Coordinates of C-alpha atoms in Angstrom, one line a residue:
M881 CA -0.4 70.9 145.8
T882 CA 1.0 74.3 147.1
R883 CA 4.3 74.8 148.7
T884 CA 6.0 77.7 150.4
P885 CA 8.7 79.3 148.3
A886 CA 12.1 78.2 149.4
D887 CA 14.2 79.6 146.6
G888 CA 16.8 81.9 148.2
T889 CA 16.8 84.5 145.4
T890 CA 16.8 88.3 146.1
T891 CA 14.2 89.5 143.7
P892 CA 12.4 92.8 144.5
T893 CA 8.8 92.9 145.7
S894 CA 6.3 94.9 143.8
G895 CA 3.0 95.0 142.0
T896 CA 4.7 96.0 138.8
T897 CA 3.1 93.8 136.3
T898 CA 2.5 93.2 132.6
P899 CA -0.9 93.7 131.0
A900 CA -1.7 90.1 131.5
E901 CA -1.1 90.5 135.2
G902 CA -2.8 93.8 135.4
A903 CA -3.7 94.5 139.0
A904 CA -2.4 91.3 140.3
A905 CA -0.4 93.2 142.9
P906 CA -0.5 96.5 144.7
P907 CA 0.4 99.7 142.9
G908 CA 3.6 100.0 144.8
G909 CA 6.8 99.4 142.9
S910 CA 10.0 97.5 143.1
G911 CA 13.5 98.5 143.4
G912 CA 16.7 96.8 142.5
G913 CA 17.1 95.0 145.7
G914 CA 13.9 94.9 147.6
G915 CA 12.2 98.3 147.9
G916 CA 11.1 101.2 145.8
R917 CA 9.7 101.1 142.3
M918 CA 11.6 100.1 139.1
P919 CA 10.7 103.0 136.8
L920 CA 12.2 101.1 133.8
L921 CA 9.7 98.3 134.1
D922 CA 6.8 100.6 133.7
V923 CA 8.3 102.5 130.7
V924 CA 9.3 99.3 128.9
R925 CA 5.8 97.9 129.5
G926 CA 4.3 101.1 128.1
V927 CA 6.5 100.9 125.0
A928 CA 5.6 97.2 124.5
I929 CA 1.8 98.0 124.6
I930 CA 2.2 100.6 121.9
G931 CA 4.6 98.3 120.0
T932 CA 2.1 95.4 119.8
L933 CA -0.4 97.7 118.2
M934 CA 2.2 98.5 115.5
T935 CA 1.7 94.9 114.4
N936 CA -2.0 94.4 115.2
V937 CA -3.1 97.5 113.5
W938 CA -2.4 95.8 110.1
I939 CA -4.5 92.9 111.1
F940 CA -7.5 95.1 111.9
T941 CA -7.2 97.1 108.7
G942 CA -6.3 94.3 106.2
P943 CA -8.6 92.3 104.0
G944 CA -10.3 89.6 106.0
A945 CA -8.8 91.1 109.2
E946 CA -8.1 88.3 111.7
W947 CA -8.6 85.5 109.2
G948 CA -6.5 87.4 106.6
V949 CA -3.3 86.6 108.5
L950 CA -3.9 82.9 107.9
S951 CA -5.3 83.2 104.4
G952 CA -3.5 86.0 102.7
G953 CA -0.1 86.4 104.2
S954 CA 1.9 87.2 107.3
P955 CA 1.5 90.0 109.8
T956 CA 5.0 91.1 108.9
G957 CA 4.1 92.1 105.4
G958 CA 7.6 91.1 104.2
A959 CA 10.1 93.8 103.4
A960 CA 10.8 92.0 100.2
G961 CA 7.2 91.4 99.2
A962 CA 5.9 92.1 95.8
G963 CA 3.9 95.0 97.2
S964 CA 2.4 96.5 100.3
S965 CA -0.7 95.2 101.8
S966 CA -2.2 98.5 101.1
G967 CA -3.0 97.5 97.6
G968 CA -1.9 100.9 96.3
G969 CA 0.2 99.4 93.5
G970 CA 3.6 100.3 94.8
S971 CA 6.3 97.9 95.9
V972 CA 9.6 98.0 97.6
G973 CA 11.1 96.6 94.5
G974 CA 9.9 99.3 92.2
G975 CA 6.8 100.1 90.1
G976 CA 3.9 102.4 90.8
S977 CA 4.1 106.1 91.4
A978 CA 6.7 107.7 93.8
W979 CA 4.0 108.1 96.4
E980 CA 3.0 104.4 96.2
W981 CA 6.7 103.4 96.3
A982 CA 7.3 105.5 99.4
G983 CA 4.2 104.0 101.0
A984 CA 5.4 100.5 100.3
W985 CA 8.7 101.2 101.8
A986 CA 7.2 103.0 104.8
E987 CA 4.9 100.0 105.5
A988 CA 7.7 97.4 105.1
V989 CA 10.0 99.3 107.5
F990 CA 7.1 99.9 110.0
R991 CA 6.2 96.2 110.0
L992 CA 9.8 95.0 110.2
V993 CA 10.6 97.2 113.2
A994 CA 7.5 95.9 115.1
D995 CA 6.5 92.4 114.1
G996 CA 7.0 90.0 117.0
K997 CA 9.5 92.2 118.8
F998 CA 7.1 93.9 121.2
L999 CA 5.0 90.8 121.8
S1000 CA 8.2 89.0 122.8
M1001 CA 9.1 92.0 125.0
L1002 CA 5.7 91.8 126.7
T1003 CA 6.2 88.1 127.3
I1004 CA 9.6 88.7 128.9
L1005 CA 8.0 91.3 131.2
F1006 CA 5.3 88.9 132.2
G1007 CA 7.9 86.5 133.4
A1008 CA 9.6 89.3 135.3
G1009 CA 6.2 90.2 136.9
L1010 CA 5.6 86.6 137.9
A1011 CA 9.0 86.5 139.6
I1012 CA 7.9 89.6 141.6
Q1013 CA 4.7 87.8 142.6
Y1014 CA 6.7 84.8 143.8
R1015 CA 9.1 87.0 145.8
S1016 CA 6.1 88.8 147.4
A1017 CA 4.6 85.4 148.5
E1018 CA 8.0 84.4 149.9
R1019 CA 8.3 87.5 151.9
H1020 CA 4.8 87.2 153.4
G1021 CA 5.1 83.4 154.0
R1022 CA 2.3 82.5 151.7
P1023 CA 2.1 79.1 150.0
W1024 CA 3.0 79.1 146.3
P1025 CA 1.4 79.1 143.8
G1026 CA -1.5 79.5 146.2
R1027 CA -3.6 82.5 145.3
Y1028 CA -1.8 83.0 142.0
R1029 CA -3.9 80.2 140.6
W1030 CA -6.9 82.5 140.9
R1031 CA -5.0 85.2 139.0
A1032 CA -4.2 82.7 136.2
L1033 CA -7.8 81.5 136.1
F1034 CA -9.1 85.1 135.9
L1035 CA -6.6 85.9 133.2
F1036 CA -7.7 82.9 131.1
V1037 CA -11.3 83.8 131.4
E1038 CA -10.6 87.4 130.5
G1039 CA -8.6 86.3 127.5
T1040 CA -11.4 84.0 126.4
V1041 CA -13.9 86.9 126.6
H1042 CA -11.4 89.2 124.7
F1043 CA -10.9 86.5 122.0
L1044 CA -14.6 86.0 121.5
L1045 CA -15.8 89.6 121.6
V1046 CA -12.9 91.6 120.4
F1047 CA -9.8 90.1 118.9
A1048 CA -9.0 86.5 117.7
W1049 CA -5.3 87.0 118.2
D1050 CA -5.5 87.5 121.9
V1051 CA -2.4 86.8 124.0
L1052 CA -3.9 86.5 127.4
M1053 CA -5.1 82.9 127.2
G1054 CA -1.7 81.6 126.2
Y1055 CA -0.1 83.7 128.9
A1056 CA -2.4 82.3 131.6
V1057 CA -1.5 78.7 130.7
T1058 CA 2.2 79.4 130.5
A1059 CA 2.1 81.4 133.8
M1060 CA 0.8 78.4 135.7
L1061 CA 3.7 76.2 134.5
T1062 CA 6.2 79.0 135.2
A1063 CA 4.7 79.5 138.6
W1064 CA 5.3 75.8 139.4
L1065 CA 8.9 76.1 138.1
L1066 CA 9.6 79.1 140.3
A1067 CA 9.3 76.9 143.4
R1068 CA 11.9 74.5 141.9
S1069 CA 15.7 74.8 141.6
A1070 CA 17.4 77.2 139.3
R1071 CA 19.0 74.2 137.6
A1072 CA 15.6 72.8 136.8
R1073 CA 14.5 76.1 135.3
R1074 CA 17.6 76.3 133.2
R1075 CA 17.0 72.8 131.9
V1076 CA 13.3 73.5 131.1
M1077 CA 14.3 76.8 129.4
A1078 CA 16.9 75.0 127.2
W1079 CA 14.4 72.3 126.3
A1080 CA 11.7 74.8 125.4
A1081 CA 14.1 76.9 123.3
G1082 CA 15.4 73.8 121.5
A1083 CA 11.9 72.4 120.8
H1084 CA 10.7 75.8 119.6
L1085 CA 13.7 76.2 117.2
A1086 CA 13.2 72.7 115.8
L1087 CA 9.5 73.2 115.2
M1088 CA 10.0 76.6 113.5
G1089 CA 12.8 75.1 111.4
V1090 CA 10.5 72.2 110.2
L1091 CA 7.6 74.6 109.5
T1092 CA 9.8 77.0 107.7
A1093 CA 11.3 74.3 105.5
A1094 CA 7.8 73.2 104.6
L1095 CA 6.7 76.7 103.8
V1096 CA 9.8 77.4 101.6
A1097 CA 9.5 74.0 99.8
Y1098 CA 5.8 73.8 99.4
G1099 CA 4.4 77.3 100.0
D1100 CA 2.1 78.8 97.4
G1101 CA 3.7 81.7 95.7
D1102 CA 0.5 83.0 94.3
R1103 CA -1.3 84.8 97.1
G1104 CA -3.1 87.3 95.0
G1105 CA -6.9 87.6 94.5
G1106 CA -8.7 87.2 91.3
G1107 CA -10.2 83.7 91.5
D1108 CA -13.9 83.0 92.0
G1109 CA -14.9 83.9 95.5
V1110 CA -11.4 85.2 96.4
G1111 CA -11.0 88.7 97.5
A1112 CA -8.0 91.0 98.0
G1113 CA -4.9 89.3 99.4
G1114 CA -6.1 85.8 98.6
V1115 CA -8.7 85.9 101.3
S1116 CA -12.2 84.5 100.7
Q1117 CA -14.5 87.3 99.6
E1118 CA -17.1 86.0 102.1
V1119 CA -14.7 86.6 105.0
V1120 CA -13.6 90.0 103.6
D1121 CA -17.3 91.0 103.5
L1122 CA -17.8 89.6 107.0
Y1123 CA -15.4 92.1 108.5
A1124 CA -16.1 94.9 106.1
H1125 CA -19.9 94.8 106.3
G1126 CA -21.0 92.1 108.8
G1127 CA -22.4 92.5 112.2
W1128 CA -20.6 92.0 115.5
A1129 CA -22.7 88.9 116.3
D1130 CA -21.6 87.4 112.9
Q1131 CA -18.0 87.9 113.7
I1132 CA -18.3 86.3 117.2
A1133 CA -20.0 83.3 115.6
F1134 CA -17.1 83.1 113.0
R1135 CA -14.5 83.1 115.8
L1136 CA -16.4 80.3 117.6
E1137 CA -16.7 78.2 114.5
N1138 CA -12.9 78.6 113.8
A1139 CA -11.7 78.8 117.3
L1140 CA -9.3 75.8 117.0
V1141 CA -7.5 77.4 114.0
L1142 CA -7.5 80.9 115.4
R1143 CA -6.0 79.6 118.7
M1144 CA -3.1 77.8 117.1
E1145 CA -0.5 80.5 117.6
P1146 CA -0.1 80.0 121.4
V1147 CA -0.1 76.2 120.9
L1148 CA 2.7 76.3 118.2
T1149 CA 4.7 78.9 120.1
F1150 CA 4.3 77.5 123.6
G1151 CA 8.0 76.6 123.8
L1152 CA 8.8 80.3 123.0
L1153 CA 6.4 81.6 125.6
L1154 CA 7.8 79.4 128.3
C1155 CA 11.4 80.3 127.3
L1156 CA 10.7 84.0 127.4
F1157 CA 8.8 83.8 130.7
L1158 CA 11.8 82.1 132.3
L1159 CA 14.1 84.6 130.6
G1160 CA 12.1 87.4 132.2
V1161 CA 12.6 85.7 135.6
R1162 CA 16.3 85.4 135.1
L1163 CA 16.7 89.0 133.9
L1164 CA 14.8 90.4 136.9
R1165 CA 16.7 88.3 139.4
A1166 CA 20.0 89.3 137.8
G1167 CA 19.1 93.0 138.3
A1168 CA 18.7 93.9 134.6
F1169 CA 15.8 96.3 135.3
G1170 CA 17.5 98.1 138.2
S1171 CA 18.9 101.6 138.0
D1172 CA 22.3 100.7 139.5
G1173 CA 25.5 99.9 137.7
T1174 CA 24.7 96.2 137.5
G1175 CA 21.5 97.0 135.7
R1176 CA 23.2 99.3 133.2
R1177 CA 25.9 96.8 132.4
L1178 CA 23.4 94.0 131.8
R1179 CA 21.3 96.2 129.6
A1180 CA 24.3 97.3 127.6
R1181 CA 25.0 93.6 126.9
M1182 CA 21.4 93.0 126.0
L1183 CA 21.6 95.8 123.5
R1184 CA 24.7 94.6 121.9
W1185 CA 23.8 90.9 121.7
G1186 CA 20.1 91.3 121.0
L1187 CA 20.5 93.8 118.1
G1188 CA 23.8 92.4 116.9
L1189 CA 22.3 88.9 116.4
G1190 CA 18.7 89.7 115.9
V1191 CA 18.7 92.5 113.4
P1192 CA 20.8 90.8 110.7
L1193 CA 18.8 87.6 111.2
N1194 CA 15.5 89.5 111.0
V1195 CA 16.5 91.4 107.9
A1196 CA 17.6 88.1 106.2
C1197 CA 14.3 86.5 107.0
A1198 CA 12.4 89.5 105.6
L1199 CA 14.5 89.4 102.4
G1200 CA 13.9 85.7 102.1
G1201 CA 10.2 86.2 101.5
E1202 CA 7.0 85.1 103.2
G1203 CA 8.2 81.5 103.6
W1204 CA 10.6 82.8 106.2
F1205 CA 8.1 84.8 108.3
L1206 CA 7.9 82.2 111.1
M1207 CA 11.7 82.4 111.6
G1208 CA 11.5 86.2 111.5
R1209 CA 8.5 86.6 113.9
Y1210 CA 9.3 83.7 116.3
V1211 CA 13.1 83.3 116.2
A1212 CA 14.7 86.6 115.2
A1213 CA 12.2 88.9 116.8
P1214 CA 12.7 87.7 120.4
L1215 CA 16.4 88.4 120.0
V1216 CA 15.6 91.9 118.8
A1217 CA 13.2 92.3 121.7
V1218 CA 16.1 91.7 124.1
G1219 CA 18.0 94.4 122.3
Y1220 CA 15.1 96.8 122.4
I1221 CA 14.9 96.5 126.2
G1222 CA 18.6 97.5 126.2
V1223 CA 17.9 100.5 124.0
I1224 CA 15.0 101.7 126.1
G1225 CA 17.1 101.2 129.2
A1226 CA 19.9 103.3 127.7
V1227 CA 17.5 106.1 126.9
V1228 CA 15.8 106.0 130.3
D1229 CA 19.2 106.2 132.0
R1230 CA 19.9 109.4 130.2
V1231 CA 16.6 111.1 131.1
R1232 CA 17.2 113.5 134.0
R1233 CA 13.8 115.0 134.1
P1234 CA 10.8 113.0 132.9
G1235 CA 8.8 114.7 130.2
P1236 CA 5.3 114.2 128.8
L1237 CA 6.3 111.1 126.8
S1238 CA 8.1 109.3 129.6
R1239 CA 5.3 110.1 132.0
G1240 CA 2.7 108.9 129.5
L1241 CA 4.6 105.6 128.9
T1242 CA 4.9 105.1 132.7
S1243 CA 1.2 105.6 133.1
L1244 CA 0.4 103.3 130.3
G1245 CA 2.8 100.7 131.8
R1246 CA 0.9 100.9 135.1
T1247 CA -2.5 100.4 133.3
A1248 CA -1.1 98.0 130.7
M1249 CA -4.0 95.4 130.7
S1250 CA -6.6 98.2 130.2
G1251 CA -4.4 99.7 127.5
Y1252 CA -4.0 96.4 125.6
V1253 CA -7.7 95.8 125.5
L1254 CA -8.6 99.4 124.8
Q1255 CA -6.4 99.7 121.8
N1256 CA -8.0 96.6 120.3
V1257 CA -11.5 97.8 121.0
V1258 CA -10.8 101.2 119.4
C1259 CA -9.3 99.6 116.3
V1260 CA -12.3 97.2 116.0
L1261 CA -14.8 100.1 116.1
V1262 CA -12.8 102.2 113.7
S1263 CA -12.0 99.4 111.2
Y1264 CA -14.8 96.9 111.1
G1265 CA -18.1 97.2 109.3
F1266 CA -20.3 97.3 112.4
G1267 CA -18.3 100.4 113.5
L1268 CA -17.0 103.2 111.2
G1269 CA -15.8 100.6 108.6
L1270 CA -12.7 102.7 107.6
A1271 CA -10.8 99.6 106.6
A1272 CA -13.1 99.1 103.6
R1273 CA -13.5 102.8 102.9
L1274 CA -9.9 103.9 103.0
G1275 CA -7.9 100.7 102.4
V1276 CA -7.9 98.0 99.7
G1277 CA -10.8 98.6 97.3
G1278 CA -11.5 101.9 98.9
R1279 CA -9.8 105.3 98.4
G1280 CA -6.4 103.7 98.5
W1281 CA -5.1 105.7 101.5
D1282 CA -3.0 102.7 102.7
P1283 CA -0.6 102.5 104.3
W1284 CA -0.6 106.1 105.6
W1285 CA -4.0 106.0 107.3
V1286 CA -3.1 102.8 109.0
M1287 CA 0.0 104.3 110.5
G1288 CA -2.0 107.4 111.4
L1289 CA -4.5 105.2 113.2
W1290 CA -1.7 103.6 115.2
A1291 CA -0.4 107.1 116.1
A1292 CA -3.8 108.4 117.1
V1293 CA -4.7 105.3 119.3
S1294 CA -1.2 105.5 120.9
V1295 CA -1.7 109.1 121.8
L1296 CA -5.2 108.3 123.2
M1297 CA -3.7 105.6 125.5
L1298 CA -0.8 107.7 126.7
V1299 CA -2.9 110.7 127.5
G1300 CA -5.9 108.7 128.8
S1301 CA -3.8 106.5 131.1
A1302 CA -2.1 109.6 132.6
L1303 CA -5.4 111.3 133.2
W1304 CA -6.9 108.1 134.7
L1305 CA -4.1 107.7 137.2
R1306 CA -4.6 111.2 138.5
R1307 CA -7.9 110.0 140.1
F1308 CA -7.4 106.3 140.5
S1309 CA -4.6 104.0 141.7
A1310 CA -5.0 101.4 139.0
G1311 CA -6.5 101.0 135.5
P1312 CA -10.2 100.0 135.1
L1313 CA -9.5 96.4 134.1
E1314 CA -6.8 96.1 136.8
S1315 CA -9.4 97.3 139.3
V1316 CA -11.9 94.7 138.1
Q1317 CA -9.3 92.0 138.4
R1318 CA -8.4 93.1 141.9
W1319 CA -12.0 93.1 143.0
A1320 CA -12.7 89.7 141.4
L1321 CA -9.6 88.1 143.0
G1322 CA -10.4 89.5 146.3
L1323 CA -14.0 88.2 146.1
A1324 CA -12.7 84.7 145.1
E1325 CA -10.1 84.6 147.8
N1326 CA -12.6 85.7 150.5
R1327 CA -15.1 83.0 149.4
S1328 CA -12.3 80.4 149.4
S1329 CA -11.2 81.5 152.9
G1330 CA -14.8 81.4 154.1
R1331 CA -15.1 77.8 153.2
G1332 CA -11.9 77.0 155.1
G1333 CA -9.8 76.6 151.9
S1334 CA -6.3 78.0 151.4
A1335 CA -6.0 81.2 149.5

C-alpha cells in the first residue's frame, strides 16, 4: 500500500545518491535547505568508494579470495596478528627482516584505518540519499514508496548479478532489502523511526556481543596452513587453486553452491544496516551535510564523538586478536565512520579552490555505483587465475611482494576511478550503470503506467 508523504521535514531535494542508488534521481544536487547541490555529499561518497576498496583489495588478493575471509581469518588482518596476510614472514610483533617487519606494520595500519569504516560511511550515505528521494516525492505529490519500489527491485537484481559474476561480498542486495524497510519508515513518525533505530542498534550490539564471546571462548587459535589439503592461511587448497588457477565459470558455480554462507553478512548485520540508514536520514534532515554554520557545527561534533569513542575501541579490538574482529568491524568501525565524515567535512570547508583530487572525488561520488562495480571488476581481472593471476604470482607462495603490491593495486585502481569518472562526466551526465538504471526504471514505470497501475 502506498501513501503520500506527510512528514513535515525540510530535507533538500536532489538526485545526490549513493552507489546503491546510482541514477535513482536526476543529476541535479541538493542544498542545505531545498535547492542547489551539496558538494560534501559527492566528496564523501567518492572517499567512501575508494575506502571500501582499501578493505576489499585484501579479499581479492588473499589465499582463497572470497572464501578465505571465512576460512582463514578476518578482513581486518588484525593489528596484533602473528603476521601479515602477505606471508612474507614479518609480523608486527617482531621477527623477519626489517623490510618484512615494515610490510607487516604497513598492512596492519592500512587495514585498521579502512576495515568497516568506509562501508559504514557508504551505508549512512545511502540513508541520506533515501531521505532525499522521499523529499522529492513529497514535493511532487507522488505516493510513497511508489516508484521507489522499482528502484529497490532493480538494485536487488543488480546486486544479485554482481554477486554471482563478480564479487561474493556484494553490498547492493542487502542495501535493497534495507532500503524498502527504511522507505516504509520514512512515511511514519519521527518517534517511530527513533524507536526502530534504538531497537536495531540494541539487537545488533547484543548479537555481536554473543558472537564475539563465542569466538573468544571457542575460537581456533591455529589458523595456519600445513595440514593435508589445507593451503595458506588455513584455507582449503582446493579453494585456493580455484581462485588462483580456476575459470570464471567455476567460480560462479562455487558462489552458487555456497550462496547461503556467502550471503550471511547482510543477514547478521541487518540491524546495523537499518540503524545506519536511519542515522543517514537523521543527519541529512538535521543539516549535517550543509555548507552553513549548522552543518559545520554538527560535523565538528561528529568528528569529536566519532573518533573519540571509535578509535580507542577499534584499537582495543585490534589488539585483542582475531576473536574481536566482529566488534571491531561492526561496532567500533561505524563510530569511526561518523568521525571520518566529520574529518572530510572539515577538510572540504577549508578548500577555497577545488583541485584535481577534490574534483576527482566529486566525479567519483556522482558515478558511485559504476565506480563500485568497476573497482571490483578490475581487481578480479588482475588477481584471479582467469585474468592476470597476480595474486598467485606476487602474493603468498609467489614472489612475496605482499603487502606492497596490494596497496599499489589499490592506489592504481583508485587513480583509474578518479580520472575515469572525471573524463566520463565531461561527456555524459551520469555514470554508465547509473544511466542503465535510469533507462530500466523509466521503462518499468512506463509499462506500469500503460497498464493503468500507479508508478
